Amino acid sequence: MSEDDKERTVELHYEGGVLKLPVHTGTEGERTIELKALLGSTGMTTLDPGFGNTASCSSKITYIDGDAGILRYRGYPIEDLAAGATFLEVAHLVIYGELPDAGRLKEFADKLRANADIPADMGTLIDAMPRNGHPMALLASAVNTLAAYYDDSVDPGDEDQVELATIRLLAKLPTIAARIYRNSIGEKPISPDDSLDYVDNFIRMTFGDVHADSELGDLFNKAVGMLLVLHADHELNCSTATVRVVGSAKADIYASVASGINALSGPSHGGANQAVLEMLEQIRDSGISLEEFLERVKAREMRLMGFGHRVYKNFDPRSKEIKELAGQILDRDENPDELFALALKLEAAALADSYFTERKLYPNVDFYTGVIYRTMGFPTNMFTVLFALGRLPGWIAHYREQLHDPDFRIARPRQHYVGSPERRLPGRD
Ligand code: ACO
């Protein structure tokens, strides 16, 4: 706590007296009340379902101002990074705290290239998984097994091992994801090509040369790179909080990231980009008007997927970048996707409706992402896998930051028990 902070306290008046609680001020002036002394002093806990008011740690990685629509990684605005940095530069920034200079970037990229292959028997293992299984289930399972293949990098107490695991995760996730996709369409895997950059290599391992040497292909590369940048971190979202919770038990980084992938698979989180596309298809196929559809949403029969966010109550800065990119791609596409036009109309209809504006529900990062991925040829169930590729640096950065946090403790929330009081088995008093 700084000297300044020490002067700041709030008082909690409770039956047993008054407790002074310190108030900490963050970089951007946001304030947080420290509750470490609460239970010990008052015997009381706090009840905060969904952790909507709870900062579980201090972090230097990402800043979000949901009301102003601001997102920054390590201080850099997301708009600047999306326009002027590659995914590898951003991954380096998020994980190590600084953008790499040319020499460091080359060293980083070379290490990733050198580690992009997966062991042959791990490939066999992935090939033996159900081909029609959801790719997120397969991805999480494959990442979990990395701990078994690379048990020389599972000790969270050894910085070199954590660094080795960092490189392996970043290097191998695209290889694993592409293999899962190719299995799902009954095609042979394509090995990593170390002459290509990270994003190009992933696209080639996924689609072969389908998108090579074309204007649209270049735009796809730009789109995937930018989407990965836009997804690279988002502070304590559900999957990142999961990575931290699992890591807090000193589980290895592979197990922690696999848990993050599982959390991300939920439709209220990363699974939303798949759910948006399914919603748009459902609207198109059922012939229902947008007005009718929105009435059903307002009657709470369903949610408008890709709308709303726990933190952004103005707009999601990532959604603006993605919408623009989707427009560029679809302008150059000879057969533009009809679902993009539908998404534009749906967004306009929702934003003209006070139900959504009063609740501060605006398009989030997932609303247009799926339209881009669909145009590239990704099936809807791969969308969340692409989200996972983008979010990986964030998960790794949070896992690593936590290891050096002086307040590091196993995560163990309390509960507010409202179940039965003590009772006895019948006839055994
Ligand atoms: N469609 C319709 N109504 C909604 C939506 C939505 N998408 N989201 C919230 N609401 C309404 C709720 O019904 C509620 O209304 P009420 O106050 O009249 O009861 C109000 O808005 C507040 O909703 P909460 O559920 O309390 O908001 P919360 O912050 O818990 O939820 C969430 C955020 C999960 C993202 C939610 O907005 C949602 O389900 N959105 C759709 C799924 C989605 O797009 N998820 C992706 C999020 S971004 C990401 O993970 C990368």
Short mmCIF file of C-alpha atoms and ligand atoms in Angstrom, two decimals:
data_model
loop_
_atom_site.label_atom_id
_atom_site.label_comp_id
_atom_site.label_asym_id
_atom_site.label_seq_id
_atom_site.Cartn_x
_atom_site.Cartn_y
_atom_site.Cartn_z
CA MET A 1 0.00 0.00 0.00
CA SER A 2 1.33 3.49 -0.84
CA GLU A 3 1.64 6.26 1.79
CA ASP A 4 -1.23 7.97 0.03
CA ASP A 5 -3.45 4.94 0.36
CA LYS A 6 -2.78 4.60 4.05
CA GLU A 7 -4.71 7.81 4.65
CA ARG A 8 -7.74 6.44 2.88
CA THR A 9 -10.15 4.17 4.65
CA VAL A 10 -13.82 3.41 4.75
CA GLU A 11 -15.62 2.52 7.96
CA LEU A 12 -17.81 -0.51 8.26
CA HIS A 13 -20.31 -0.14 11.11
CA TYR A 14 -21.51 -3.49 12.37
CA GLU A 15 -23.09 -4.85 15.54
CA GLY A 16 -19.71 -5.44 17.16
CA GLY A 17 -18.23 -2.00 16.43
CA VAL A 18 -16.53 -0.11 13.62
CA LEU A 19 -13.93 -1.58 11.29
CA LYS A 20 -11.66 0.69 9.28
CA LEU A 21 -10.90 -0.84 5.90
CA PRO A 22 -8.05 0.45 3.71
CA VAL A 23 -8.88 1.79 0.26
CA HIS A 24 -6.37 1.22 -2.56
CA THR A 25 -6.20 3.46 -5.62
CA GLY A 26 -5.28 1.90 -8.97
CA THR A 27 -3.30 3.47 -11.83
CA GLU A 28 -6.37 5.05 -13.38
CA GLY A 29 -7.83 6.25 -10.09
CA GLU A 30 -10.20 3.33 -9.61
CA ARG A 31 -10.62 2.45 -5.96
CA THR A 32 -10.94 -0.85 -4.19
CA ILE A 33 -11.66 -1.64 -0.55
CA GLU A 34 -9.34 -4.19 1.02
CA LEU A 35 -11.31 -6.80 2.95
CA LYS A 36 -8.47 -8.96 4.25
CA ALA A 37 -9.33 -8.08 7.86
CA LEU A 38 -13.09 -8.53 7.50
CA LEU A 39 -13.68 -12.13 8.53
CA GLY A 40 -11.09 -12.11 11.32
CA SER A 41 -12.39 -8.86 12.82
CA THR A 42 -16.14 -9.20 12.35
CA GLY A 43 -16.79 -12.90 11.75
CA MET A 44 -18.61 -11.89 8.56
CA THR A 45 -17.99 -12.63 4.91
CA THR A 46 -19.24 -10.81 1.81
CA LEU A 47 -21.81 -12.19 -0.62
CA ASP A 48 -21.07 -11.23 -4.23
CA PRO A 49 -22.57 -13.71 -6.73
CA GLY A 50 -20.65 -13.76 -10.00
CA PHE A 51 -17.88 -11.71 -8.32
CA GLY A 52 -19.37 -8.58 -9.92
CA ASN A 53 -17.84 -6.34 -7.22
CA THR A 54 -14.83 -8.37 -6.23
CA ALA A 55 -11.22 -7.76 -7.26
CA SER A 56 -9.53 -11.07 -6.48
CA CYS A 57 -6.01 -9.78 -7.22
CA SER A 58 -3.93 -6.78 -8.25
CA SER A 59 -2.78 -7.02 -11.87
CA LYS A 60 -0.57 -5.03 -14.25
CA ILE A 61 -1.67 -6.70 -17.47
CA THR A 62 -4.90 -5.21 -18.79
CA TYR A 63 -6.98 -2.15 -18.05
CA ILE A 64 -10.66 -1.93 -18.94
CA ASP A 65 -13.04 0.97 -18.42
CA GLY A 66 -16.35 -0.59 -19.33
CA ASP A 67 -18.32 2.67 -19.20
CA ALA A 68 -15.91 4.51 -21.49
CA GLY A 69 -15.28 1.50 -23.78
CA ILE A 70 -11.52 1.46 -23.07
CA LEU A 71 -9.31 -1.63 -23.32
CA ARG A 72 -5.52 -1.46 -22.95
CA TYR A 73 -2.86 -4.15 -22.71
CA ARG A 74 0.09 -3.05 -20.57
CA GLY A 75 -1.02 0.56 -21.15
CA TYR A 76 -1.34 0.39 -24.96
CA PRO A 77 -4.85 1.09 -26.36
CA ILE A 78 -6.36 -1.88 -28.16
CA GLU A 79 -7.06 0.27 -31.23
CA ASP A 80 -3.31 1.06 -31.61
CA LEU A 81 -2.30 -2.56 -31.12
CA ALA A 82 -4.95 -3.84 -33.56
CA ALA A 83 -3.71 -1.40 -36.21
CA GLY A 84 0.03 -1.49 -35.57
CA ALA A 85 1.22 -4.71 -33.93
CA THR A 86 1.33 -8.37 -34.88
CA PHE A 87 -0.12 -11.10 -32.69
CA LEU A 88 3.37 -12.27 -31.69
CA GLU A 89 4.35 -8.75 -30.63
CA VAL A 90 1.16 -8.50 -28.61
CA ALA A 91 1.63 -11.95 -27.10
CA HIS A 92 5.12 -10.85 -26.01
CA LEU A 93 3.75 -7.60 -24.61
CA VAL A 94 1.00 -9.31 -22.65
CA ILE A 95 3.22 -12.06 -21.24
CA TYR A 96 6.52 -10.24 -20.64
CA GLY A 97 5.25 -6.69 -20.13
CA GLU A 98 6.97 -4.96 -23.09
CA LEU A 99 6.76 -4.94 -26.86
CA PRO A 100 9.81 -6.80 -28.22
CA ASP A 101 12.51 -5.01 -30.22
CA ALA A 102 13.46 -6.58 -33.58
CA GLY A 103 16.12 -8.87 -32.08
CA ARG A 104 13.95 -10.11 -29.27
CA LEU A 105 11.01 -10.63 -31.64
CA LYS A 106 13.16 -12.79 -33.91
CA GLU A 107 14.39 -14.82 -30.96
CA PHE A 108 10.80 -15.29 -29.71
CA ALA A 109 9.47 -16.24 -33.16
CA ASP A 110 12.38 -18.65 -33.75
CA LYS A 111 11.70 -20.44 -30.47
CA LEU A 112 8.04 -20.83 -31.39
CA ARG A 113 8.94 -22.19 -34.83
CA ALA A 114 11.35 -24.67 -33.29
CA ASN A 115 8.66 -25.95 -30.93
CA ALA A 116 5.65 -26.01 -33.26
CA ASP A 117 5.66 -29.77 -33.87
CA ILE A 118 3.85 -32.13 -31.51
CA PRO A 119 5.17 -35.59 -30.58
CA ALA A 120 4.11 -38.27 -33.08
CA ASP A 121 2.21 -40.29 -30.48
CA MET A 122 0.38 -37.18 -29.33
CA GLY A 123 -0.73 -36.74 -32.94
CA THR A 124 -1.96 -40.34 -32.90
CA LEU A 125 -3.80 -39.65 -29.67
CA ILE A 126 -5.55 -36.60 -31.18
CA ASP A 127 -6.41 -38.62 -34.29
CA ALA A 128 -8.02 -41.28 -32.09
CA MET A 129 -10.39 -38.79 -30.45
CA PRO A 130 -13.97 -38.62 -31.79
CA ARG A 131 -13.80 -36.76 -35.09
CA ASN A 132 -17.23 -35.28 -34.63
CA GLY A 133 -16.59 -34.32 -31.02
CA HIS A 134 -16.69 -30.63 -30.18
CA PRO A 135 -13.24 -29.17 -31.00
CA MET A 136 -13.13 -27.35 -27.65
CA ALA A 137 -13.45 -30.65 -25.78
CA LEU A 138 -10.68 -32.10 -27.95
CA LEU A 139 -8.49 -29.03 -27.58
CA ALA A 140 -8.78 -29.00 -23.78
CA SER A 141 -8.02 -32.74 -23.63
CA ALA A 142 -4.98 -32.38 -25.90
CA VAL A 143 -3.60 -29.44 -23.92
CA ASN A 144 -4.06 -31.38 -20.69
CA THR A 145 -1.91 -34.18 -22.07
CA LEU A 146 0.95 -31.75 -22.79
CA ALA A 147 1.81 -32.01 -19.10
CA ALA A 148 2.33 -35.73 -19.57
CA TYR A 149 4.43 -35.34 -22.73
CA TYR A 150 6.52 -32.53 -21.28
CA ASP A 151 6.91 -33.29 -17.59
CA ASP A 152 10.17 -31.33 -17.60
CA SER A 153 8.10 -28.13 -17.63
CA VAL A 154 5.38 -28.65 -15.03
CA ASP A 155 6.93 -27.13 -11.91
CA PRO A 156 5.40 -23.68 -11.20
CA GLY A 157 8.22 -23.03 -8.75
CA ASP A 158 10.90 -23.22 -11.46
CA GLU A 159 10.97 -20.12 -13.68
CA ASP A 160 12.85 -21.87 -16.48
CA GLN A 161 10.23 -24.61 -16.59
CA VAL A 162 7.40 -22.08 -16.69
CA GLU A 163 9.18 -20.27 -19.54
CA LEU A 164 9.67 -23.54 -21.44
CA ALA A 165 5.98 -24.40 -20.99
CA THR A 166 5.04 -20.88 -22.15
CA ILE A 167 6.90 -21.38 -25.43
CA ARG A 168 5.55 -24.88 -25.91
CA LEU A 169 1.95 -23.81 -25.34
CA LEU A 170 2.16 -20.85 -27.72
CA ALA A 171 4.02 -22.90 -30.33
CA LYS A 172 1.86 -26.01 -30.25
CA LEU A 173 -1.68 -24.72 -29.77
CA PRO A 174 -2.10 -23.75 -33.48
CA THR A 175 -0.69 -27.15 -34.55
CA ILE A 176 -3.13 -28.98 -32.26
CA ALA A 177 -6.10 -26.80 -33.29
CA ALA A 178 -5.41 -27.25 -37.01
CA ARG A 179 -5.05 -31.03 -36.59
CA ILE A 180 -8.38 -31.23 -34.76
CA TYR A 181 -10.04 -29.33 -37.61
CA ARG A 182 -8.48 -31.48 -40.33
CA ASN A 183 -9.52 -34.66 -38.53
CA SER A 184 -13.08 -33.34 -38.38
CA ILE A 185 -13.19 -33.07 -42.18
CA GLY A 186 -11.38 -36.37 -42.70
CA GLU A 187 -8.17 -34.80 -44.04
CA LYS A 188 -4.56 -35.62 -43.18
CA PRO A 189 -2.73 -33.20 -40.88
CA ILE A 190 -0.37 -30.62 -42.37
CA SER A 191 2.95 -30.18 -40.57
CA PRO A 192 4.10 -26.73 -39.43
CA ASP A 193 6.10 -24.80 -42.02
CA ASP A 194 8.93 -22.89 -40.36
CA SER A 195 9.25 -20.49 -43.28
CA LEU A 196 5.87 -18.96 -42.44
CA ASP A 197 4.87 -16.53 -39.73
CA TYR A 198 2.67 -17.64 -36.82
CA VAL A 199 -0.69 -16.72 -38.33
CA ASP A 200 0.10 -17.79 -41.91
CA ASN A 201 1.37 -21.09 -40.61
CA PHE A 202 -1.84 -21.71 -38.66
CA ILE A 203 -4.00 -20.88 -41.69
CA ARG A 204 -1.89 -23.18 -43.90
CA MET A 205 -1.98 -26.04 -41.38
CA THR A 206 -5.76 -25.63 -41.32
CA PHE A 207 -6.73 -25.03 -44.95
CA GLY A 208 -3.62 -26.03 -46.92
CA ASP A 209 -2.94 -23.57 -49.74
CA VAL A 210 -6.60 -22.65 -50.32
CA HIS A 211 -6.08 -19.08 -49.13
CA ALA A 212 -2.49 -18.65 -50.36
CA ASP A 213 -1.48 -15.93 -52.85
CA SER A 214 -4.81 -14.14 -53.14
CA GLU A 215 -6.01 -10.71 -52.11
CA LEU A 216 -8.75 -12.28 -50.02
CA GLY A 217 -6.18 -14.67 -48.52
CA ASP A 218 -4.05 -11.70 -47.42
CA LEU A 219 -7.11 -10.14 -45.87
CA PHE A 220 -7.88 -13.38 -44.04
CA ASN A 221 -4.37 -13.42 -42.64
CA LYS A 222 -4.80 -9.82 -41.50
CA ALA A 223 -8.21 -10.65 -40.05
CA VAL A 224 -7.05 -13.68 -38.07
CA GLY A 225 -4.00 -11.74 -36.80
CA MET A 226 -6.16 -8.85 -35.70
CA LEU A 227 -8.80 -11.07 -34.12
CA LEU A 228 -6.12 -12.87 -32.13
CA VAL A 229 -4.77 -9.47 -30.99
CA LEU A 230 -8.25 -8.32 -29.97
CA HIS A 231 -8.76 -11.47 -27.92
CA ALA A 232 -5.30 -11.65 -26.34
CA ASP A 233 -6.39 -10.64 -22.85
CA HIS A 234 -9.42 -9.31 -21.05
CA GLU A 235 -8.38 -9.26 -17.40
CA LEU A 236 -10.40 -11.39 -15.00
CA ASN A 237 -12.97 -12.86 -17.40
CA CYS A 238 -14.40 -16.29 -16.59
CA SER A 239 -11.70 -18.37 -18.31
CA THR A 240 -8.78 -16.26 -17.05
CA ALA A 241 -10.20 -16.31 -13.53
CA THR A 242 -10.40 -20.10 -13.96
CA VAL A 243 -6.75 -20.30 -15.02
CA ARG A 244 -5.79 -18.29 -11.94
CA VAL A 245 -7.94 -20.39 -9.60
CA VAL A 246 -6.55 -23.67 -10.92
CA GLY A 247 -3.01 -22.25 -10.95
CA SER A 248 -3.45 -21.05 -7.37
CA ALA A 249 -3.49 -24.69 -6.30
CA LYS A 250 0.01 -24.87 -7.87
CA ALA A 251 -1.38 -26.96 -10.72
CA ASP A 252 0.95 -26.81 -13.72
CA ILE A 253 0.39 -24.29 -16.49
CA TYR A 254 -0.87 -26.91 -18.98
CA ALA A 255 -3.59 -28.07 -16.58
CA SER A 256 -4.49 -24.46 -15.79
CA VAL A 257 -4.74 -23.46 -19.45
CA ALA A 258 -6.78 -26.61 -20.24
CA SER A 259 -9.20 -25.50 -17.51
CA GLY A 260 -9.36 -22.04 -19.10
CA ILE A 261 -10.23 -23.65 -22.44
CA ASN A 262 -13.06 -25.55 -20.78
CA ALA A 263 -14.39 -22.37 -19.17
CA LEU A 264 -14.16 -20.55 -22.49
CA SER A 265 -16.31 -23.21 -24.17
CA GLY A 266 -19.46 -22.02 -22.37
CA PRO A 267 -21.99 -20.10 -24.50
CA SER A 268 -22.09 -17.24 -21.98
CA HIS A 269 -18.36 -16.75 -22.59
CA GLY A 270 -16.30 -17.75 -25.64
CA GLY A 271 -18.96 -20.10 -26.95
CA ALA A 272 -21.00 -17.00 -27.78
CA ASN A 273 -19.35 -16.53 -31.20
CA GLN A 274 -20.68 -19.95 -32.22
CA ALA A 275 -24.05 -19.16 -30.65
CA VAL A 276 -24.30 -15.89 -32.65
CA LEU A 277 -23.90 -17.71 -35.95
CA GLU A 278 -26.41 -20.36 -34.92
CA MET A 279 -28.84 -17.61 -33.93
CA LEU A 280 -28.42 -15.86 -37.29
CA GLU A 281 -28.93 -19.15 -39.14
CA GLN A 282 -32.02 -19.85 -37.08
CA ILE A 283 -33.49 -16.43 -37.91
CA ARG A 284 -32.73 -16.92 -41.62
CA ASP A 285 -34.08 -20.48 -41.78
CA SER A 286 -37.23 -19.90 -39.75
CA GLY A 287 -38.22 -16.84 -41.77
CA ILE A 288 -39.12 -15.03 -38.54
CA SER A 289 -38.95 -11.22 -38.79
CA LEU A 290 -36.30 -9.38 -36.77
CA GLU A 291 -39.03 -7.60 -34.85
CA GLU A 292 -40.63 -10.93 -33.89
CA PHE A 293 -37.26 -12.33 -32.92
CA LEU A 294 -36.48 -9.35 -30.68
CA GLU A 295 -39.92 -9.66 -29.07
CA ARG A 296 -39.03 -13.23 -28.11
CA VAL A 297 -35.74 -12.04 -26.66
CA LYS A 298 -37.58 -9.37 -24.68
CA ALA A 299 -40.04 -12.02 -23.45
CA ARG A 300 -36.92 -13.78 -22.12
CA GLU A 301 -37.43 -16.86 -24.26
CA MET A 302 -33.81 -16.46 -25.37
CA ARG A 303 -30.91 -14.02 -25.26
CA LEU A 304 -29.64 -11.93 -28.10
CA MET A 305 -26.30 -13.66 -28.48
CA GLY A 306 -23.30 -11.41 -29.09
CA PHE A 307 -24.97 -8.62 -27.15
CA GLY A 308 -24.29 -7.51 -23.61
CA HIS A 309 -21.20 -7.70 -21.47
CA ARG A 310 -20.54 -7.84 -17.76
CA VAL A 311 -18.02 -5.01 -17.96
CA TYR A 312 -18.76 -2.96 -21.10
CA LYS A 313 -21.87 -0.93 -20.51
CA ASN A 314 -21.31 1.45 -23.40
CA PHE A 315 -19.78 -0.46 -26.29
CA ASP A 316 -17.14 -3.13 -26.63
CA PRO A 317 -14.14 -1.39 -28.31
CA ARG A 318 -13.21 -4.70 -29.95
CA SER A 319 -16.56 -4.97 -31.69
CA LYS A 320 -15.95 -1.75 -33.68
CA GLU A 321 -12.66 -3.06 -35.07
CA ILE A 322 -14.18 -6.41 -35.94
CA LYS A 323 -17.22 -4.93 -37.65
CA GLU A 324 -14.96 -2.79 -39.87
CA LEU A 325 -12.81 -5.79 -40.75
CA ALA A 326 -15.85 -7.93 -41.56
CA GLY A 327 -17.02 -5.14 -43.89
CA GLN A 328 -13.65 -5.08 -45.70
CA ILE A 329 -13.68 -8.84 -46.24
CA LEU A 330 -17.24 -9.00 -47.39
CA ASP A 331 -16.69 -6.10 -49.83
CA ARG A 332 -13.98 -8.13 -51.57
CA ASP A 333 -15.82 -11.44 -51.43
CA GLU A 334 -17.51 -12.40 -54.69
CA ASN A 335 -20.24 -14.23 -52.77
CA PRO A 336 -20.73 -12.08 -49.69
CA ASP A 337 -22.23 -13.84 -46.70
CA GLU A 338 -25.94 -13.18 -46.32
CA LEU A 339 -25.60 -13.59 -42.56
CA PHE A 340 -23.44 -10.45 -42.41
CA ALA A 341 -26.25 -8.38 -43.87
CA LEU A 342 -28.62 -10.02 -41.39
CA ALA A 343 -26.27 -9.26 -38.48
CA LEU A 344 -26.10 -5.59 -39.53
CA LYS A 345 -29.90 -5.35 -39.60
CA LEU A 346 -30.26 -7.18 -36.30
CA GLU A 347 -27.75 -4.87 -34.62
CA ALA A 348 -29.57 -1.79 -35.94
CA ALA A 349 -32.97 -3.13 -34.86
CA ALA A 350 -31.73 -3.94 -31.35
CA LEU A 351 -30.02 -0.57 -30.91
CA ALA A 352 -33.24 1.17 -31.94
CA ASP A 353 -35.10 -0.65 -29.17
CA SER A 354 -35.15 0.86 -25.68
CA TYR A 355 -35.14 -2.63 -24.08
CA PHE A 356 -31.51 -3.00 -25.14
CA THR A 357 -30.31 0.57 -24.70
CA GLU A 358 -31.90 0.93 -21.25
CA ARG A 359 -30.04 -2.20 -20.14
CA LYS A 360 -26.87 -0.98 -21.83
CA LEU A 361 -26.76 -4.01 -24.11
CA TYR A 362 -24.47 -3.37 -27.10
CA PRO A 363 -22.70 -5.73 -29.55
CA ASN A 364 -19.75 -7.47 -27.93
CA VAL A 365 -16.59 -8.92 -29.47
CA ASP A 366 -18.44 -12.03 -30.61
CA PHE A 367 -21.16 -10.41 -32.66
CA TYR A 368 -19.20 -10.11 -35.93
CA THR A 369 -16.28 -12.47 -35.32
CA GLY A 370 -18.21 -15.53 -36.46
CA VAL A 371 -19.19 -13.93 -39.76
CA ILE A 372 -15.50 -13.48 -40.62
CA TYR A 373 -14.54 -17.01 -39.61
CA ARG A 374 -17.46 -18.45 -41.58
CA THR A 375 -16.36 -16.59 -44.70
CA MET A 376 -12.90 -18.12 -44.32
CA GLY A 377 -14.40 -21.58 -44.22
CA PHE A 378 -14.25 -22.38 -40.52
CA PRO A 379 -17.21 -24.43 -39.28
CA THR A 380 -19.09 -22.75 -36.41
CA ASN A 381 -17.81 -25.20 -33.81
CA MET A 382 -14.21 -24.06 -34.53
CA PHE A 383 -14.92 -20.41 -33.68
CA THR A 384 -14.27 -20.78 -29.97
CA VAL A 385 -11.03 -22.62 -30.72
CA LEU A 386 -9.86 -19.48 -32.53
CA PHE A 387 -10.84 -17.46 -29.49
CA ALA A 388 -8.70 -19.82 -27.38
CA LEU A 389 -5.69 -19.28 -29.69
CA GLY A 390 -6.07 -15.55 -29.17
CA ARG A 391 -6.65 -15.70 -25.42
CA LEU A 392 -3.67 -17.98 -24.75
CA PRO A 393 -1.16 -15.13 -24.07
CA GLY A 394 -3.57 -13.67 -21.53
CA TRP A 395 -4.01 -16.97 -19.70
CA ILE A 396 -0.25 -17.48 -19.62
CA ALA A 397 0.42 -13.92 -18.47
CA HIS A 398 -2.06 -14.19 -15.59
CA TYR A 399 -0.73 -17.58 -14.53
CA ARG A 400 2.81 -16.18 -14.46
CA GLU A 401 1.89 -12.91 -12.79
CA GLN A 402 0.13 -14.77 -10.01
CA LEU A 403 3.24 -16.80 -9.24
CA HIS A 404 5.05 -13.56 -8.33
CA ASP A 405 2.18 -11.93 -6.46
CA PRO A 406 3.17 -11.26 -2.81
CA ASP A 407 -0.49 -11.91 -1.88
CA PHE A 408 -0.47 -15.28 -3.67
CA ARG A 409 -2.71 -17.76 -1.84
CA ILE A 410 -4.79 -20.68 -2.95
CA ALA A 411 -8.14 -19.37 -4.22
CA ARG A 412 -10.79 -20.47 -1.80
CA PRO A 413 -13.98 -18.40 -1.75
CA ARG A 414 -16.43 -18.56 1.15
CA GLN A 415 -20.11 -19.39 0.91
CA HIS A 416 -23.27 -18.11 2.53
CA TYR A 417 -24.87 -21.32 3.83
CA VAL A 418 -28.68 -21.34 3.60
CA GLY A 419 -29.28 -25.12 3.72
CA SER A 420 -30.82 -27.25 6.43
CA PRO A 421 -29.73 -26.78 10.04
CA GLU A 422 -28.27 -29.88 11.71
CA ARG A 423 -30.66 -32.82 11.69
CA ARG A 424 -30.56 -36.51 12.55
CA LEU A 425 -31.23 -39.70 10.60
CA PRO A 426 -34.79 -40.90 11.40
CA GLY A 427 -34.91 -43.27 14.42
CA ARG A 428 -31.31 -42.65 15.46
CA ASP A 429 -31.73 -39.93 18.11
N1 ACO B 1 -30.09 -10.51 -24.56
C1 ACO B 1 -31.21 -10.08 -23.91
N2 ACO B 1 -31.19 -9.58 -22.66
C2 ACO B 1 -30.01 -9.54 -22.04
C3 ACO B 1 -28.82 -9.97 -22.64
C4 ACO B 1 -28.88 -10.46 -23.96
N3 ACO B 1 -27.79 -10.87 -24.61
N4 ACO B 1 -27.79 -9.81 -21.79
C5 ACO B 1 -28.31 -9.29 -20.67
N5 ACO B 1 -29.67 -9.14 -20.82
C6 ACO B 1 -30.59 -8.51 -19.87
C7 ACO B 1 -30.94 -9.46 -18.73
O1 ACO B 1 -32.12 -10.19 -19.03
C8 ACO B 1 -31.12 -8.49 -17.60
O2 ACO B 1 -32.39 -7.87 -17.73
P1 ACO B 1 -33.24 -7.47 -16.41
O3 ACO B 1 -32.38 -6.46 -15.68
O4 ACO B 1 -34.51 -6.94 -16.94
O5 ACO B 1 -33.41 -8.74 -15.64
C9 ACO B 1 -30.07 -7.41 -17.85
O6 ACO B 1 -29.88 -7.42 -19.27
C10 ACO B 1 -28.74 -7.67 -17.15
O7 ACO B 1 -28.32 -8.99 -17.48
P2 ACO B 1 -27.32 -9.86 -16.64
O8 ACO B 1 -27.52 -11.29 -17.01
O9 ACO B 1 -27.40 -9.47 -15.20
O10 ACO B 1 -25.94 -9.37 -17.19
P3 ACO B 1 -24.56 -10.07 -16.93
O11 ACO B 1 -23.55 -8.98 -16.81
O12 ACO B 1 -24.63 -11.05 -15.80
O13 ACO B 1 -24.33 -10.94 -18.24
C11 ACO B 1 -23.57 -11.66 -20.35
C12 ACO B 1 -23.38 -10.66 -19.21
C13 ACO B 1 -23.45 -13.10 -19.81
C14 ACO B 1 -22.47 -11.46 -21.39
C15 ACO B 1 -24.97 -11.46 -20.97
O14 ACO B 1 -25.09 -10.14 -21.46
C16 ACO B 1 -25.28 -12.47 -22.07
O15 ACO B 1 -25.78 -13.56 -21.75
N6 ACO B 1 -25.00 -12.13 -23.36
C17 ACO B 1 -25.22 -13.06 -24.44
C18 ACO B 1 -24.08 -14.04 -24.53
C19 ACO B 1 -22.81 -13.38 -25.06
O16 ACO B 1 -22.81 -12.70 -26.09
N7 ACO B 1 -21.69 -13.65 -24.36
C20 ACO B 1 -20.38 -13.15 -24.79
C21 ACO B 1 -19.85 -12.18 -23.80
S1 ACO B 1 -18.33 -11.50 -24.36
C22 ACO B 1 -17.18 -12.70 -24.07
O17 ACO B 1 -17.29 -13.57 -23.24
C23 ACO B 1 -16.04 -12.64 -24.88
#
